[in-house]
CSV table of C-alpha atoms in Angstrom, one decimal:
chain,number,residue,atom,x,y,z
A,8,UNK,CA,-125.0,-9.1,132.3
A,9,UNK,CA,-124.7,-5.7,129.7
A,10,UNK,CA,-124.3,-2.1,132.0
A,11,UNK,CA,-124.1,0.6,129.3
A,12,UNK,CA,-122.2,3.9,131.3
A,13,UNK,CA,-123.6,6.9,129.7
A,14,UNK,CA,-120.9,9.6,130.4
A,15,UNK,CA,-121.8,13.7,131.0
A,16,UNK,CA,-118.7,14.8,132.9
A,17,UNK,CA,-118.0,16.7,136.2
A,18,UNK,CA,-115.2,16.2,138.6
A,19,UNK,CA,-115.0,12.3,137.8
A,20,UNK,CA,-114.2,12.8,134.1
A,21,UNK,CA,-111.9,15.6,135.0
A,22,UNK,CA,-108.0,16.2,134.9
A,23,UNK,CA,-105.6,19.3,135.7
A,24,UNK,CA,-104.3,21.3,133.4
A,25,UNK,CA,-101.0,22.9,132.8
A,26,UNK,CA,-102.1,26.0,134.9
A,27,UNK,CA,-103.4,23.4,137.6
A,28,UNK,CA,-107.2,24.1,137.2
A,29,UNK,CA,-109.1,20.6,136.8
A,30,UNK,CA,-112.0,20.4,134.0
A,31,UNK,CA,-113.7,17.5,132.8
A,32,UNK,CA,-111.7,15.9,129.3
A,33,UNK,CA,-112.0,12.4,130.1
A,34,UNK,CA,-114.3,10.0,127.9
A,35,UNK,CA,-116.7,7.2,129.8
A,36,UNK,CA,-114.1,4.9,127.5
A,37,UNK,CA,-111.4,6.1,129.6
A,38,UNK,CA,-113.4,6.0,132.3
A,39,UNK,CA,-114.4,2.4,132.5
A,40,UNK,CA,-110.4,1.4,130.7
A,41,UNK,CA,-109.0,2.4,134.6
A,42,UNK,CA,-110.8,-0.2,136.2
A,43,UNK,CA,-110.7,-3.5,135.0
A,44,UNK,CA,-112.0,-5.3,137.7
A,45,UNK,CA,-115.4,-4.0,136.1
A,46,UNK,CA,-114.9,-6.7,133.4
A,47,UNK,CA,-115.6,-9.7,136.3
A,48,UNK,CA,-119.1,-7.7,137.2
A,49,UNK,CA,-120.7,-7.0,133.9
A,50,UNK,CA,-120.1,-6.4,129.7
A,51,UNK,CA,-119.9,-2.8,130.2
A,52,UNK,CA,-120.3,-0.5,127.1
A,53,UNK,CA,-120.0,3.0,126.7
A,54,UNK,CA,-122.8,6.5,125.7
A,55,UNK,CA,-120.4,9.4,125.3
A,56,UNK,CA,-123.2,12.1,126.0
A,57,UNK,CA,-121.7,15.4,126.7
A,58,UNK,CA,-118.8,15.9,128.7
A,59,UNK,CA,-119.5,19.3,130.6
A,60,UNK,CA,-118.7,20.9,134.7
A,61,UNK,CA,-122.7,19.5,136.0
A,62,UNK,CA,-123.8,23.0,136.4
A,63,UNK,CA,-123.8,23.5,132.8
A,64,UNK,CA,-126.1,20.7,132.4
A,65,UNK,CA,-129.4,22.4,131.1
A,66,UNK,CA,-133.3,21.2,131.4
A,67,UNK,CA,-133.3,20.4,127.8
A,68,UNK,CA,-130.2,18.7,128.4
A,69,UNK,CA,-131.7,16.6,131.7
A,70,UNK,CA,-134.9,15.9,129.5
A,71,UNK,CA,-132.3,14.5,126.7
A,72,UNK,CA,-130.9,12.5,129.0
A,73,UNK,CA,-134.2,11.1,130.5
A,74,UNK,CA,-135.3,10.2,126.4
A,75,UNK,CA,-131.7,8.5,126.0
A,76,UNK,CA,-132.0,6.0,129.1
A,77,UNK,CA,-135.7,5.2,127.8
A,78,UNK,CA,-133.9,4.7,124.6
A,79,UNK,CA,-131.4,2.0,126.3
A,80,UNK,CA,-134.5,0.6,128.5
A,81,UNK,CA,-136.0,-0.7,124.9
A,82,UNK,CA,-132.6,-2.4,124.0
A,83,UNK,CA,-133.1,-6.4,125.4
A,84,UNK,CA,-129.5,-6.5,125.5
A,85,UNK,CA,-128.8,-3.8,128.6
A,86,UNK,CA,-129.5,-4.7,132.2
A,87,UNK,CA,-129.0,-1.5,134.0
A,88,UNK,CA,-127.7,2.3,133.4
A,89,UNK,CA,-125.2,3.7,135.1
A,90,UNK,CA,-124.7,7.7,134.5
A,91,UNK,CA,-121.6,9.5,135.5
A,92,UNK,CA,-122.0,12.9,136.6
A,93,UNK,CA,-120.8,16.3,138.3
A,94,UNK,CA,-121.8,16.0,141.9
A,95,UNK,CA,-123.1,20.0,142.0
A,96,UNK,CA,-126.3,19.3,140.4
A,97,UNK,CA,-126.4,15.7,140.8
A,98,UNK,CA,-129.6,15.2,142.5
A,99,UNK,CA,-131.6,17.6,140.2
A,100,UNK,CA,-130.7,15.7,137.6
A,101,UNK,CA,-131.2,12.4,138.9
A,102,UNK,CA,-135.0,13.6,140.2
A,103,UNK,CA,-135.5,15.0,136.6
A,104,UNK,CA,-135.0,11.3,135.5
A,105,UNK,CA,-136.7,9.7,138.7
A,106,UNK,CA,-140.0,11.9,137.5
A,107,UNK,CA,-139.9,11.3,133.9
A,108,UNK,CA,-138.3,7.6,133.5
A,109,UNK,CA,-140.5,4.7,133.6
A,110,UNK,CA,-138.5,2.1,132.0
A,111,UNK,CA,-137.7,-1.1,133.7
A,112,UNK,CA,-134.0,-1.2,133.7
A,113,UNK,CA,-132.7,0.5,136.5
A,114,UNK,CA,-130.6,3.9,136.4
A,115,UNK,CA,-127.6,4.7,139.0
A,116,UNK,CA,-126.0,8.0,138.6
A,117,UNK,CA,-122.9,8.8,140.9
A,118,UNK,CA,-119.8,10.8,140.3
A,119,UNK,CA,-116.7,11.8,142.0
A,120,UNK,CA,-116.0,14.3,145.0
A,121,UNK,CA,-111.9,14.2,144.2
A,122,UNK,CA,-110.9,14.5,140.4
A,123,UNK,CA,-108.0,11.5,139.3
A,124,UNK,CA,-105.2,13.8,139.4
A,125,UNK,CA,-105.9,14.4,143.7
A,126,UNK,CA,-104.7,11.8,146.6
A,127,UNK,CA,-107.5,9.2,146.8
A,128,UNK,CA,-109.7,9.9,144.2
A,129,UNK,CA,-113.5,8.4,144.9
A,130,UNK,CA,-114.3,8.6,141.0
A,131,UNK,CA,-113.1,4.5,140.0
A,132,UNK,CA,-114.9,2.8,143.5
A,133,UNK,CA,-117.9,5.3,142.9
A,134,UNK,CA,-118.1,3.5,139.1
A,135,UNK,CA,-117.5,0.0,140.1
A,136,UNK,CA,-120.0,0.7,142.9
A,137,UNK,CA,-122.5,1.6,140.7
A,138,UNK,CA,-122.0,-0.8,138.0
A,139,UNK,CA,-122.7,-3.4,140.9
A,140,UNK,CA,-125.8,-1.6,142.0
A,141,UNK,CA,-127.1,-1.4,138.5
A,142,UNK,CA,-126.4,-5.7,137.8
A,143,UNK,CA,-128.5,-6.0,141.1
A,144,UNK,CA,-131.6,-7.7,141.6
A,145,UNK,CA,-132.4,-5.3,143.9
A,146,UNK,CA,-131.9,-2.2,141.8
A,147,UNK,CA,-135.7,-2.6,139.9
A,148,UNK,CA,-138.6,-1.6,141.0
A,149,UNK,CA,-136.9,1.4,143.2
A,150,UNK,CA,-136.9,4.5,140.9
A,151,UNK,CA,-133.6,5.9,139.6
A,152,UNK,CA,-130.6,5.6,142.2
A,153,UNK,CA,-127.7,7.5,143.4
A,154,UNK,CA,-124.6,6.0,144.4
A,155,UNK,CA,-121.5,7.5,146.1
A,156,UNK,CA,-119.6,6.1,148.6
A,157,UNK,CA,-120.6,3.1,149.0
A,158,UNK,CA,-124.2,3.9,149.9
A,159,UNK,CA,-127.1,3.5,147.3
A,160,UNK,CA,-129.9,6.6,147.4
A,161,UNK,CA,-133.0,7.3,146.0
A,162,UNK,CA,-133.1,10.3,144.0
A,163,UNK,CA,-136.0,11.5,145.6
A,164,UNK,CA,-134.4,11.6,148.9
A,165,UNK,CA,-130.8,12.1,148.2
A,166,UNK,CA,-128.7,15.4,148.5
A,167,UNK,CA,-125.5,16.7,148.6
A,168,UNK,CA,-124.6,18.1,151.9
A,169,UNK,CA,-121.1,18.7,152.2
A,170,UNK,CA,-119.0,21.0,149.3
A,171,UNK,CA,-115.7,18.6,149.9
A,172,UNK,CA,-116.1,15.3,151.8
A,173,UNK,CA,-116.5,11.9,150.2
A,174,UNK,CA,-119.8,11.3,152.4
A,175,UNK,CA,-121.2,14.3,151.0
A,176,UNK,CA,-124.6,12.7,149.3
A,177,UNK,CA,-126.8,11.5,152.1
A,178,UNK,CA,-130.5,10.9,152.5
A,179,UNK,CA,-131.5,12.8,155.5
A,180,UNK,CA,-134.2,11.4,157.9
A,181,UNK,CA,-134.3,8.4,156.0
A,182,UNK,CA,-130.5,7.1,155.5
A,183,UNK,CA,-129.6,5.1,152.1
A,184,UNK,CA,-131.2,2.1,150.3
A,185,UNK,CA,-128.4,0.0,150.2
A,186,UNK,CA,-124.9,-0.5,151.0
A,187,UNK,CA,-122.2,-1.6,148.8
A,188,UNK,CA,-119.9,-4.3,150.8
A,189,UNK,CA,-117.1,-5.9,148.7
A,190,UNK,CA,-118.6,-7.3,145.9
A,191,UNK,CA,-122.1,-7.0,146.8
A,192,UNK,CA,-124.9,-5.0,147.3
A,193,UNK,CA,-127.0,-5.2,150.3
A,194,UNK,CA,-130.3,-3.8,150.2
A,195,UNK,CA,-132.1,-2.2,153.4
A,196,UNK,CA,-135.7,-0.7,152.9
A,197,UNK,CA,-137.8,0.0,149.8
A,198,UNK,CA,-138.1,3.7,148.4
A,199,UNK,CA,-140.7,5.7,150.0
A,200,UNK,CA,-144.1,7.3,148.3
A,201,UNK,CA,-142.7,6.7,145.0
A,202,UNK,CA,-144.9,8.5,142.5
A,203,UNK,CA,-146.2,8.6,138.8
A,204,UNK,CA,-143.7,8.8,136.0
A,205,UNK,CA,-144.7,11.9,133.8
A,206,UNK,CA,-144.4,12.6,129.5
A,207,UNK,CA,-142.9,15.5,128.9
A,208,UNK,CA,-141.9,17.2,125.7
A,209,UNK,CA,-138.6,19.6,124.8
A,210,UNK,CA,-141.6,22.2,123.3
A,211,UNK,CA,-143.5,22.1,126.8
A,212,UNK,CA,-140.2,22.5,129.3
A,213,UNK,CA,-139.3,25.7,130.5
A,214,UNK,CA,-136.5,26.9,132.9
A,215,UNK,CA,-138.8,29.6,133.9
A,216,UNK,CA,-139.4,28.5,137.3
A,217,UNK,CA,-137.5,30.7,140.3
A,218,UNK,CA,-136.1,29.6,143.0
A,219,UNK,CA,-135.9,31.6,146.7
A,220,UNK,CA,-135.3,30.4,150.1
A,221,UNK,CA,-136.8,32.7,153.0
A,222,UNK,CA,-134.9,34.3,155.1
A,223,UNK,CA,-135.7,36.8,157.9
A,224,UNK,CA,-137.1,40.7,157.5
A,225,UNK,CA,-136.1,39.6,153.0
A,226,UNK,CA,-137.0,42.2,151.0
A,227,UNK,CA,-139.8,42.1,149.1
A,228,UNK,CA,-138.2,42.8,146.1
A,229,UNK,CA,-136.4,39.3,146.2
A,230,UNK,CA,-140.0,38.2,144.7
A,231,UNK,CA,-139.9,41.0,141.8
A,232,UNK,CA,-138.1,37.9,139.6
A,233,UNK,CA,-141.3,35.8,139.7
A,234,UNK,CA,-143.4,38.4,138.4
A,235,UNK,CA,-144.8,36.8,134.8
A,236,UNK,CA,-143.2,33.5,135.0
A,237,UNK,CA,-143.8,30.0,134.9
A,238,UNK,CA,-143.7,29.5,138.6
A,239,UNK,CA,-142.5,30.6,141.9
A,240,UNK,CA,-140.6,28.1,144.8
A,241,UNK,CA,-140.4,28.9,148.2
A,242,UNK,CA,-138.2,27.1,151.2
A,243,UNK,CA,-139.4,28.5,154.1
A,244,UNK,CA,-138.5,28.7,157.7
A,245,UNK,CA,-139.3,26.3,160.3
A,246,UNK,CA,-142.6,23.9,159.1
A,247,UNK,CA,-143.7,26.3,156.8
A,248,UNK,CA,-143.7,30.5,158.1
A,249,UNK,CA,-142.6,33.4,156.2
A,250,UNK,CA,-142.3,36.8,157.2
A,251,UNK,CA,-145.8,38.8,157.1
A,252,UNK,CA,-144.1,41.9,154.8
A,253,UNK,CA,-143.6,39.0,151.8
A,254,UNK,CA,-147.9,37.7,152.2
A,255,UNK,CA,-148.6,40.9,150.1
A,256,UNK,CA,-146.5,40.2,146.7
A,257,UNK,CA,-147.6,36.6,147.1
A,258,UNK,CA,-151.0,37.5,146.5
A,259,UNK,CA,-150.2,39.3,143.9
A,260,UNK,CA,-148.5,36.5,142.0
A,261,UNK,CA,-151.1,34.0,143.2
A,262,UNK,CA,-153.8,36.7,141.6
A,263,UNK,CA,-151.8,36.8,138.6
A,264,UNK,CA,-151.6,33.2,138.0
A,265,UNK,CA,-148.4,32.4,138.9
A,266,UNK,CA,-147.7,29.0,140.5
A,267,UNK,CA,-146.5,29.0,144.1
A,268,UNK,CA,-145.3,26.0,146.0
A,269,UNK,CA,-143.4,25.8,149.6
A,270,UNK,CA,-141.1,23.6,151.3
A,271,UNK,CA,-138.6,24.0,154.0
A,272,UNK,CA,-135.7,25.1,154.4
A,273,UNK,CA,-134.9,22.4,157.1
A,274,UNK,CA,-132.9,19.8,155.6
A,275,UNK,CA,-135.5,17.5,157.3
A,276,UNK,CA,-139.1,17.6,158.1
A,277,UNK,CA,-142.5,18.7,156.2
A,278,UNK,CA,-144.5,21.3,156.3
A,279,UNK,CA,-147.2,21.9,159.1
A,280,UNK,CA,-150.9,22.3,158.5
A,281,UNK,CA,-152.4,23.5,161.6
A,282,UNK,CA,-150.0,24.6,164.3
A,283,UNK,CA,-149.6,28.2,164.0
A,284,UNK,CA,-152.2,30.9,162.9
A,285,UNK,CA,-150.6,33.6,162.9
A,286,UNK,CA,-149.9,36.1,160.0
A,287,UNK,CA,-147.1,34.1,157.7
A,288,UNK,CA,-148.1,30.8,159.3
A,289,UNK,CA,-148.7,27.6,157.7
A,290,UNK,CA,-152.1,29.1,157.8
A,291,UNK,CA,-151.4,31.9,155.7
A,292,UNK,CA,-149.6,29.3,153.0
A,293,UNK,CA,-152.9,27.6,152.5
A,294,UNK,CA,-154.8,31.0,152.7
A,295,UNK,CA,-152.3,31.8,149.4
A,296,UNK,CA,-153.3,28.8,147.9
A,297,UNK,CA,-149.2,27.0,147.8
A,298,UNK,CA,-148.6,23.9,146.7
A,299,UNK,CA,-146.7,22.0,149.6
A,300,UNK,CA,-144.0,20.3,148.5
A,301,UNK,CA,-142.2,17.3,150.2
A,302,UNK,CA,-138.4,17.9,148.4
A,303,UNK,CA,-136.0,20.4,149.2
A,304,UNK,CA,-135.7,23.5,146.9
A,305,UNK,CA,-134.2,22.6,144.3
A,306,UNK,CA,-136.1,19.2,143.7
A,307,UNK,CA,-139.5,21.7,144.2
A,308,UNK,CA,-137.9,23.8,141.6
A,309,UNK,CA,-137.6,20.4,139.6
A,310,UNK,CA,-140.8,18.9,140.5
A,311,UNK,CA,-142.1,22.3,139.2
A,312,UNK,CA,-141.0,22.5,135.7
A,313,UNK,CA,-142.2,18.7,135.4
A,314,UNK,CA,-145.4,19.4,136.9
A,315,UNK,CA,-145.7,22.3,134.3
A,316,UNK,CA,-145.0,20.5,131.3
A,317,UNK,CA,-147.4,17.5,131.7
A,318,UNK,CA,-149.8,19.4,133.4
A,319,UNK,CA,-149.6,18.2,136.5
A,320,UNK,CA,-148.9,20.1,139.9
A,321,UNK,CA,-152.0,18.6,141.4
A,322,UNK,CA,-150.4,15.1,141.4
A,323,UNK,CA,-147.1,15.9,142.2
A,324,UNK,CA,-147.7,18.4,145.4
A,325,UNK,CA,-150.5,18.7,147.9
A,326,UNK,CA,-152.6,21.9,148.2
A,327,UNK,CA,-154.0,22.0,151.9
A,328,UNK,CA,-156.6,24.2,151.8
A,329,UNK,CA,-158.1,25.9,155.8
């Protein structure tokens, strides 16, 4: 069994500094060196790929990443990926790569909630968990993976819900995968609504895309940055309402060809299609035209700039229509 740990950075590759600060310095070599009891689970080899905090991981960047597992998925010799990562935009990375990789071999990302230089850092068991998750049977045929904790998540469902605690990354509504006990891995359902996997190219991605969560009386001018770009994302209250001062500059983008598609801002749940009626309503959404989306907002936003570059926001989102 061959795991190849393709290393970005983030808190798990991270050590303080003289003035105390922690940044990320420390190689996926090092990485896997602290933990030898990896060597009686797989051949594990190393992909030093950038070594960077996760939020200055770029789409280009993500889209690198997605043509460098594909990359590994040709190679006979590797049985699973495992990607080390910052936990802040972990799960936008790790949908990126659930939408756009369709090799076999499966992919784990995880990272670390405590850098090694804290009391009871997570970053070594988070590894050895995923190197385990990757060598398993069960890890194919389930779309990329996110492990932390002990717990195996689908990217498509997984977020990070707490800024400190080691639980943070949870699947809300529909709880993990698997479970990591000892030395193995125990598998619990299958992964929901999995989709198509979509080409895209570095000339056709764009960052473009805005992101805005609603909340009440906004002002209007909070959709001013949407105005001529690729596309607009929306979490909105409750099962899909907005207020009725924001329906007017939504028509204009909509008019203007500017891509609109709505979630929720409620950390569980979908959208409604025939509730309410009223003026902002879920009624009003399909009146506009938006996309429904079944992700939180920043996996829309995701979602969005994938859809965009292969050309395809029908397949990705719904469109309800009254």
């Amino acid at each position: 069994m061959s795991i190849v740990v393709i290393s970005t950075g983030g808190t798990i590759a991270s050590t303080e500094a003289a003035d105390g600060a922690a940044a990320p310095d420390l190689t996926g070599e090092e990485l896997v060196a602290a933990i030898p009891e990896l060597g009686s689970v797989a051949d594990v080899r190393t992909h030093e790929f950038t070594n960077v905090p996760s939020p200055h991981l770029t789409i280009d960047r993500m889209q690198a990443l997605s043509a460098l597992c594909a990359e590994y998925d040709t190679d006979p010799s590797i049985d699973g990926i495992v990607v080390t990562h910052g936990t802040d935009v972990l799960e936008e990375t790790a949908y990126f790569l659930d939408l756009t990789y369709g090799g076999e071999t499966p992919v784990v990302l995880t990272g670390a909630m405590r850098n090694p230089s804290l009391a009871s850092p997570d970053g070594s068991g988070n590894l050895l968990a995923s190197v385990r998750t990757a060598a398993s049977e069960g890890a194919r045929d389930r779309g990329v993976l996110v492990c932390l904790d002990d717990r195996v998540h689908a990217a498509q469902d997984v977020t990070k819900t707490n800024t400190m605690a080691l639980d943070s990354f949870r699947s809300p509504e529909f709880g993990p995968l698997a479970t990591v006990d000892e030395s193995r891995v125990v598998w619990h359902r299958a992964v929901a609504d999995g989709g198509p996997v979509f080409d895209v190219s570095d000339e056709s991605l764009t960052n473009d895309v805005h992101a805005v969560t609603v909340t009440a009386e906004m002002p209007v001018a909070q959709l001013d940055c949407a105005r001529g770009a690729a596309g607009l994302c929306l979490a909105t209250t409750g099962a899909g309402h907005i207020p009725p001062t924001i329906v007017p500059a939504l028509e204009e983008l909509r008019d203007a060809g500017v891509p609109l598609a709505a979630t929720s801002r409620c950390p569980e749940g979908r959208l409604a299609r025939e509730t309410y009626g009223f003026e902002g309503s879920e009624r009003t959404l399909q009146e506009l035209g938006i996309y429904y989306a079944a992700r939180n907002l920043q996996k829309t936003r995701i979602a969005t700039v994938v859809g965009l570059a292969a050309d395809a926001l029908d397949e990705l989102f719904e469109r309800p229509e009254r």
